[in-house]
Structures are given as structure tokens and as C-alpha cells.
Short mmCIF file of C-alpha atoms and ligand atoms in Angstrom, two decimals:
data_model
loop_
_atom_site.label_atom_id
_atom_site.label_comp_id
_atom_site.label_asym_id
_atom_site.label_seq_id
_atom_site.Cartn_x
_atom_site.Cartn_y
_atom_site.Cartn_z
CA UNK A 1 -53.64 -24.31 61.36
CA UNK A 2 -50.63 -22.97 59.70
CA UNK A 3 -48.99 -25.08 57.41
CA UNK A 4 -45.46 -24.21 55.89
CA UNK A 5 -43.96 -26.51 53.41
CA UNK A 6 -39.80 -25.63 52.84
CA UNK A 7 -37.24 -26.63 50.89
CA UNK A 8 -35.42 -28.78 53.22
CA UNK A 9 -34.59 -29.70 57.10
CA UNK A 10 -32.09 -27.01 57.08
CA UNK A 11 -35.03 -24.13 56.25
CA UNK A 12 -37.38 -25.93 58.84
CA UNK A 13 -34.76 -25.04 61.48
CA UNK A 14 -34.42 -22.09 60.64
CA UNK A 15 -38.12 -20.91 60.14
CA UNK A 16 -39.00 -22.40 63.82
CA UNK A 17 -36.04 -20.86 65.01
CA UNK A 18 -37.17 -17.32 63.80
CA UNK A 19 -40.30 -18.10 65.08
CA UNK A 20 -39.38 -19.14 69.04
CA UNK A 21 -36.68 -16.18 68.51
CA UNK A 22 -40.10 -13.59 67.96
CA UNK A 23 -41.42 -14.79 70.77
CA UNK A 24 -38.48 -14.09 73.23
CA UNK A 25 -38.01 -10.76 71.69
CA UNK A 26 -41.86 -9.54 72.52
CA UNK A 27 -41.05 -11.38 76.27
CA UNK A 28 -37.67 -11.78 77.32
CA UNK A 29 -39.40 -14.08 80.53
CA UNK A 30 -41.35 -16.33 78.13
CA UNK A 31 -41.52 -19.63 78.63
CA UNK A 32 -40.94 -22.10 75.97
CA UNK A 33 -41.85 -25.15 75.92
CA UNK A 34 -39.14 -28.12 74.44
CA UNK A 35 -38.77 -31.40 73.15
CA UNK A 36 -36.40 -34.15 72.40
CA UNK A 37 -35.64 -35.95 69.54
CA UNK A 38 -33.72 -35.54 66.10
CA UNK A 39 -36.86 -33.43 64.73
CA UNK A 40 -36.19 -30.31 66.69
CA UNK A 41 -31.79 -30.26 66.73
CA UNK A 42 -31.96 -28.11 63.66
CA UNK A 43 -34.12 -25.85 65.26
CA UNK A 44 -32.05 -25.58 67.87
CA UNK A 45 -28.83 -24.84 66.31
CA UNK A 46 -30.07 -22.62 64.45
CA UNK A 47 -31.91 -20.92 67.70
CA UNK A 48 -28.07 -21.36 68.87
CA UNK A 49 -26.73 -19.29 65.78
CA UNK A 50 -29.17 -16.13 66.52
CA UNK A 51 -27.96 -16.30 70.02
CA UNK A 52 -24.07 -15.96 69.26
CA UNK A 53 -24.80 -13.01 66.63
CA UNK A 54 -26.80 -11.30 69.91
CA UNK A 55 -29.67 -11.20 68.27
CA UNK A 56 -31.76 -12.79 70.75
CA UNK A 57 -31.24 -13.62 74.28
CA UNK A 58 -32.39 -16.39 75.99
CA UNK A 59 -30.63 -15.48 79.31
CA UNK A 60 -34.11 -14.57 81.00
CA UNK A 61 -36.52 -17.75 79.09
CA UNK A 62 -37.56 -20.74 81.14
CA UNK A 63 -38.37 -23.76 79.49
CA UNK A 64 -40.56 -27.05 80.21
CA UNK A 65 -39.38 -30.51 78.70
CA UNK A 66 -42.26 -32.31 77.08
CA UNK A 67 -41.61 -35.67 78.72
CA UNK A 68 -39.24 -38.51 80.34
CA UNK A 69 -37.98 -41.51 80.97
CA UNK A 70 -39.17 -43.36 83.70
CA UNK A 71 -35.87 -44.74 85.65
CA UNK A 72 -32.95 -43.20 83.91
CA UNK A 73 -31.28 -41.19 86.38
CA UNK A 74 -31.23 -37.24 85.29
CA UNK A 75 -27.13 -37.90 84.88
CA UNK A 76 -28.05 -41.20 82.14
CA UNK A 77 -26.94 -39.60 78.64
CA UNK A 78 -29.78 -40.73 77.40
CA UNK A 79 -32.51 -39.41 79.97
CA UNK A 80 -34.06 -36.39 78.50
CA UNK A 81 -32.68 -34.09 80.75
CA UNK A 82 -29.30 -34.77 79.78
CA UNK A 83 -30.49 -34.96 76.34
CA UNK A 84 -32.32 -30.87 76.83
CA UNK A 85 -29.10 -29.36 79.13
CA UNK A 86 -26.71 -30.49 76.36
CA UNK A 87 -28.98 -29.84 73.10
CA UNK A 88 -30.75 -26.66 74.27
CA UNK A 89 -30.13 -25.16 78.22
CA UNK A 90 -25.80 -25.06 77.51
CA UNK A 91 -25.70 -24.15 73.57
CA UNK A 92 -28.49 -21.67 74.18
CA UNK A 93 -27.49 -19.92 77.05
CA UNK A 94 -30.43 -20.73 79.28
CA UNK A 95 -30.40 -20.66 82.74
CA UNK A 96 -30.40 -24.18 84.15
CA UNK A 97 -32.08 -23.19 87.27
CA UNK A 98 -35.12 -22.08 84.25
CA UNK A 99 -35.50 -25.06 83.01
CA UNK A 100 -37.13 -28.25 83.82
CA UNK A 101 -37.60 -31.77 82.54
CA UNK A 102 -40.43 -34.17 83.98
CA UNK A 103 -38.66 -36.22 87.38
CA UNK A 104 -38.94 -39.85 85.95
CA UNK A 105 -36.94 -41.10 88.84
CA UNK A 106 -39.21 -39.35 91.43
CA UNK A 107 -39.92 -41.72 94.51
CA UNK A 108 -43.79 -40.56 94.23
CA UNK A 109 -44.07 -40.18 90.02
CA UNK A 110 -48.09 -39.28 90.53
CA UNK A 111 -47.11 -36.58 92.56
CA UNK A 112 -44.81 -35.49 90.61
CA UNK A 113 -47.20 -35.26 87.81
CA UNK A 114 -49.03 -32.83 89.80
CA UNK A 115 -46.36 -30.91 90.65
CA UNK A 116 -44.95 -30.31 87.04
CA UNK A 117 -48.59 -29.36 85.67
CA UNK A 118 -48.06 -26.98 88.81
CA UNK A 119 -44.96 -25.42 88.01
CA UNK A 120 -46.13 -25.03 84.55
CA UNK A 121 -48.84 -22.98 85.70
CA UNK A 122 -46.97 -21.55 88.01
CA UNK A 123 -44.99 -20.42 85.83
CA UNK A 124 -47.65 -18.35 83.65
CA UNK A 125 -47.98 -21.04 80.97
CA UNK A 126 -45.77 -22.12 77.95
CA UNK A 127 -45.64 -18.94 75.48
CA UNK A 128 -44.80 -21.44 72.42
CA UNK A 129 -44.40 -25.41 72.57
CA UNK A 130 -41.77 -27.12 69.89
CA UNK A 131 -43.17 -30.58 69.19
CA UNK A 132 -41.83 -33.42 66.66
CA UNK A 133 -44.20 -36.01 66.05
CA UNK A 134 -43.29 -39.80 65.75
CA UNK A 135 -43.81 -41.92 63.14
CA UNK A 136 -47.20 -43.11 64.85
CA UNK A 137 -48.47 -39.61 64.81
CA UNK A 138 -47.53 -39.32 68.71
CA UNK A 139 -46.77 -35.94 70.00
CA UNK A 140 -44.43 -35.93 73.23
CA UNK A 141 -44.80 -39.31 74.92
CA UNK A 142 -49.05 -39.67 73.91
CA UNK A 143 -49.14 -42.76 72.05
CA UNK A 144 -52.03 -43.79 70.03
CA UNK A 145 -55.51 -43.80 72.11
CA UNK A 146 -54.18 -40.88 74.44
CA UNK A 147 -56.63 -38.45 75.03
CA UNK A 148 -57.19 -35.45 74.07
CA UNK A 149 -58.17 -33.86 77.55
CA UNK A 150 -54.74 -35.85 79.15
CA UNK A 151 -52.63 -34.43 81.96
CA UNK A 152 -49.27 -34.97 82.95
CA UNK A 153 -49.08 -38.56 83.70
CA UNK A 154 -47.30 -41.71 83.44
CA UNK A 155 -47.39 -43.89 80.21
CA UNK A 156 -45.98 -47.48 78.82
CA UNK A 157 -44.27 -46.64 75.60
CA UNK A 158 -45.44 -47.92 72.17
CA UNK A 159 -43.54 -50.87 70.94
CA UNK A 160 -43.06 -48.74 67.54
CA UNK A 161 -41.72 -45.58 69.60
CA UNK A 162 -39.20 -47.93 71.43
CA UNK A 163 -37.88 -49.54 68.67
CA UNK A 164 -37.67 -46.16 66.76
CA UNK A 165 -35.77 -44.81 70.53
CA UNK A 166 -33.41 -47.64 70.67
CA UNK A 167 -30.97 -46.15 68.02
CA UNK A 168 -30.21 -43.82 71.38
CA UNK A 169 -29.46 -46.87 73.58
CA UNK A 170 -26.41 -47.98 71.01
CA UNK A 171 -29.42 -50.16 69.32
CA UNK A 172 -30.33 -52.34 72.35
CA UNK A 173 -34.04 -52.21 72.74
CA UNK A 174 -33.75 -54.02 75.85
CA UNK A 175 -32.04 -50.69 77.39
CA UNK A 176 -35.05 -48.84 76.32
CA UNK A 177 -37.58 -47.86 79.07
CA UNK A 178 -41.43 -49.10 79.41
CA UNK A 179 -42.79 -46.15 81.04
CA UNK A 180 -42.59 -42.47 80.65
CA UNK A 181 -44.00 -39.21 82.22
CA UNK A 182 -45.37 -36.94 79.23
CA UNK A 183 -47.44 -33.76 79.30
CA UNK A 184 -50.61 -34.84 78.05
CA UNK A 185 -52.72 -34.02 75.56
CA UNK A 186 -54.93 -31.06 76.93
CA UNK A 187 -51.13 -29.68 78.95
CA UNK A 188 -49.83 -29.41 75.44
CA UNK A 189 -52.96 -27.43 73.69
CA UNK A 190 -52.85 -25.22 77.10
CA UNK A 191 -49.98 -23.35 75.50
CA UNK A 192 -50.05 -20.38 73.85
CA UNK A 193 -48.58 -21.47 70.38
CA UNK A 194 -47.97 -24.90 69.16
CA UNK A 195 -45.09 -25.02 66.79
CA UNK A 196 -44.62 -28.62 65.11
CA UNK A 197 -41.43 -29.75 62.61
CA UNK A 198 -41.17 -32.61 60.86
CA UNK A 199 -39.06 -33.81 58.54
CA UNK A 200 -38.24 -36.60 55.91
CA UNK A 201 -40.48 -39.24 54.34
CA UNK A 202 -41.06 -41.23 57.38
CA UNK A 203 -43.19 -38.49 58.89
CA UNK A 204 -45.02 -37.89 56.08
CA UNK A 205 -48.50 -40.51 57.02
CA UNK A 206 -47.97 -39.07 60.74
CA UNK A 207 -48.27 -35.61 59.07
CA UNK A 208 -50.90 -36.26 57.21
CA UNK A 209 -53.09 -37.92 59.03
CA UNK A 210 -52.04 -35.19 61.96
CA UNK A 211 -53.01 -32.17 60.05
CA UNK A 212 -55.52 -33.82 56.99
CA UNK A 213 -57.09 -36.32 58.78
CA UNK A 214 -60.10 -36.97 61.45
CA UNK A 215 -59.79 -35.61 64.90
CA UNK A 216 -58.61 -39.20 66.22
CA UNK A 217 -57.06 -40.36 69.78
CA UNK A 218 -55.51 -42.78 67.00
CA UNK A 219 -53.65 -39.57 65.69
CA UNK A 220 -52.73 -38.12 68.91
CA UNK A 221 -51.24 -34.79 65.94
CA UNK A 222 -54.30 -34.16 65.55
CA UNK A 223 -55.13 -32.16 68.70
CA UNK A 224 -53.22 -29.70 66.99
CA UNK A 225 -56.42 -29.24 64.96
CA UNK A 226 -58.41 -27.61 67.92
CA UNK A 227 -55.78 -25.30 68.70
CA UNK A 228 -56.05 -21.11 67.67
CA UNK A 229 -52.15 -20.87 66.90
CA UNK A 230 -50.95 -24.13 66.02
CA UNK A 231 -47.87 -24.14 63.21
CA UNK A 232 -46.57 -26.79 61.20
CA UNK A 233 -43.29 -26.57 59.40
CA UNK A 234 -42.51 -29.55 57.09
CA UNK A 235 -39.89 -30.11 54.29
CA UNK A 236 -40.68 -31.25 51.18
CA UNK A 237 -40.47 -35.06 52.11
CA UNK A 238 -42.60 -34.67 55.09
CA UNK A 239 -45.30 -32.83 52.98
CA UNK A 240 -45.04 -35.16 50.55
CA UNK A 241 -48.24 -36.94 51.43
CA UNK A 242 -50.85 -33.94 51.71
CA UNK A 243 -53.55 -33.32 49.66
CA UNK A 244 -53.76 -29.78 49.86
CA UNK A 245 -50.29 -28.89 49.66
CA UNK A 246 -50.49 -26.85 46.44
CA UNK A 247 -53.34 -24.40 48.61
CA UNK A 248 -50.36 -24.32 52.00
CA UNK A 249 -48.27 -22.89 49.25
CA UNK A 250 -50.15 -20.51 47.79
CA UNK A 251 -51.13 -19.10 51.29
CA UNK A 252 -47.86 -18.74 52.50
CA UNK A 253 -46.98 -17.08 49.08
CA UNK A 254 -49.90 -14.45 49.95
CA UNK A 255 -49.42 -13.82 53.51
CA UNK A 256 -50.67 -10.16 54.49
CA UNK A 257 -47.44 -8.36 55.84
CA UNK A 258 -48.59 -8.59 59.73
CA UNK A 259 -48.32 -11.90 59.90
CA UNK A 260 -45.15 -12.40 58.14
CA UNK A 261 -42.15 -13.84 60.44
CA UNK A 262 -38.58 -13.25 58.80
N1 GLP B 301 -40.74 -38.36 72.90
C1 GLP B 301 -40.14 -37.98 71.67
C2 GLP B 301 -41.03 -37.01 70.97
O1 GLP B 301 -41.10 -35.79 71.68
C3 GLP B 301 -40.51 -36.83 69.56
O2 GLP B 301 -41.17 -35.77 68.92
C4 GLP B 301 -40.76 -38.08 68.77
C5 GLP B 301 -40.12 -38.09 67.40
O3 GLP B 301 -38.76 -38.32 67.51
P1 GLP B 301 -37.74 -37.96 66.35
O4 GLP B 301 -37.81 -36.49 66.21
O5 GLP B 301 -36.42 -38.42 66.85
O6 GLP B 301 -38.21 -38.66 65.14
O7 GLP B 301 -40.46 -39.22 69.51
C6 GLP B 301 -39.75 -39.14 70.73
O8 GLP B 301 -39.89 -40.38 71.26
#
């Protein structure tokens, strides 16, 4: 695993940003893989910045949303596809028809499980996958005990990830949803890279425990541990808790010249 410790949320952005950016350069088709949240809107605007300067173009990308709501219609401002066509598909310049969010207001939600883990494949698989991580180490909508082998799939939310969601509903946690579809698990380490951000202090245990600690359905982070290309870009708060930080710096400080990313 990669680790990258930066100065601050702003340089997080802009690292993943660079990095998603190299991947759409080498394959204008690729397909990236996206998620909701306040972890990955810096990333995004800064994605959003390289795009107006023309110096990448995500005209040709698809994308795959990580996971949904279960009964907020697609228009709901806070259903994650309203959330992804106003944070990422618009400002980025994707092509709506490209990109697709689980259907958590499907009549048959099993089937349409299926059918997303099919039209990922379908789609040649994600090229790289943005994740956040929530303060209970989940990763897309796999709460604690999740496995690691999971599918697409529906899920009853975490008390601790709907109280930390509610500041989206104007605060109301009764607004909140029980249930969500969410890649799973073994979906997520299907992709080609994994590229995790995290910032501030309240990440920090998640982080750790994602990247330092046991391989743990507890820790549903860290399945990043078992995959080839998995990235993690932190700030200095979210590192804050690592034990091996001072050996993260001094690799990224020696980094041969092929695998530096500007
Ligand atoms: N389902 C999303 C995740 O994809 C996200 O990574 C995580 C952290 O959210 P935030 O970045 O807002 O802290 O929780 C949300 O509930």
C-alpha cells in the first residue's frame, strides 16, 4: 500500500486529482469509479480545475457510484445521484448517459444488484476507485462485519454512519434512510486501483486501524490491505495516528522517478 501523508485537505485534492487525471490521459474510455461524501469534493474540484485549463478530458470516462440510498427518489437532493450529477458528472464534463449510481428505488433492488455488478463488468471494470472512509473505518456503504468477499447488495446503515449522514438531511436523523445498496467488499478490490482520501482528525483511528491494523471485517479499510495498487492520501490530521508515518515519508521522499505522479 501506498501511503502519502500532505500538508493539508487542499494538497490531498489535488494529489488524487493528478492521480485519476493520469489515468484518463493513458485511457480516455476509463472508467472511474466515485463516491460521495465531503472526503472526495476537494478532489473533485480540483479534478474540475484540470478540466477547464484542457488538460484532461473527461468527455469519453464513465463512472460507477459506490452506493445509495434505499428510497430517495434519484431527483431527492440528497440521494446520491443527485449528490454525483451535481458534484462530479456537470462540473466535470462527464457524460450523464456514462455514468451510473446504484437504483435504490428499483421495484426489484436484488435484481438490481445483479444488474449493476453487471454493468460494471460490462463495462470492462473500474480503472481507479475514489473511496473516503467513515469514521467507523467503513468504505462505501460496508459497515463493520461486512465481508470481505461482498457483492453489490442491500445493507441497514450503521447507527454511527446515520447520525454522521444526517448533517445532509438539515440535521433530522429521522429523514435519514435504513437501508442502502453499496458495492461490496470484493466489487471494490475488483478494480484496478484503489485510491483512498481522508482527511482531519476524525479519520485518523479509521485510518489507522484501515491501513496499520489487522485484516478485520471490523475495519471494513482494511481490504485495502490485499489489494496490488491501493493508495492512501491523508493530511496531516488524518495521519496523525500512524505509527509508521516517519517511514511513509521517507518513501515518498525517495520515490524512483517511474513511479512519480506530478
Ligand atoms: N457512503 C459514504 C461513503 O462513501 C463515505 O466515504 C463515508 C465518509 O463520508 P465523509 O467523507 O462525508 O466523511 O461515508 C458516507 O456515508
Amino acid at each position: 500500500m501506498e501511503i502519502v501523508i500532505l500538508p493539508d485537505a487542499a494538497a490531498v485534492g489535488a494529489a488524487a486529482a493528478a492521480r485519476i487525471a493520469a489515468v484518463v490521459r493513458a485511457k480516455p474510455e476509463a472508467v472511474l469509479g466515485l463516491s460521495t461524501g465531503s472526503s472526495p469534493l476537494g478532489t473533485y474540484e480540483a479534478l474540475g480545475e484540470l478540466v477547464r485549463r484542457g488538460e484532461v478530458d473527461l468527455s469519453r470516462a464513465a463512472g460507477f457510484a459506490l452506493d445509495e440510498y434505499v428510497g430517495l427518489p434519484p431527483e431527492s437532493p440528497q440521494s446520491y445521484a443527485a449528490t454525483i450529477d451535481t458534484t462530479v458528472t456537470r462540473p466535470l464534463g462527464m457524460d450523464p448517459a456514462r455514468v451510473r449510481t446504484p437504483p435504490g428505488s428499483a421495484a426489484d433492488l436484488e435484481a438490481a444488484c445483479e444488474e449493476y455488478e453487471q454493468a460494471i463488468r460490462g463495462a470492462g471494470g473500474v480503472d481507479v476507485q475514489l473511496l473516503g472512509i467513515g469514521a467507523n473505518g467503513h468504505i462505501g456503504f460496508n459497515e463493520p462485519t461486512s465481508s470481505f468477499a461482498s457483492r453489490t447488495r442491500i445493507k441497514t446503515l450503521a447507527p454511527r454512519t446515520r447520525e454522521d449522514n444526517a448533517r445532509f438531511f438539515d440535521g433530522d436523523l429521522d429523514a435519514v434512510p435504513l437501508h442502502c445498496i453499496t458495492q461490496g467488499l470484493g466489487t471494490i478490490l475488483d478494480a484496478r486501483r484503489l485510491l483512498l482520501v481522508a482527511q482531519g482528525e476524525a479519520k485518523a483511528d479509521a485510518v489507522a486501524r484501515t491501513v496499520e491494523g489487522p485484516l478485520s471485517a471490523m475495519v471494513p479499510g482494511s481490504a485495502l490491505q490485499l489489494h496490488p495498487h491501493a493508495t492512501v492520501l491523508l493530511d496531516e490530521a488524518a495521519a496523525s495516528r500512524l505509527t509508521l508515518s516517519e517511514y511513509y515519508r521517507f518513501t515518498a521522499a525517495h520515490l524512483p522517478p517511474w513511479q512519480r505522479v506530478d
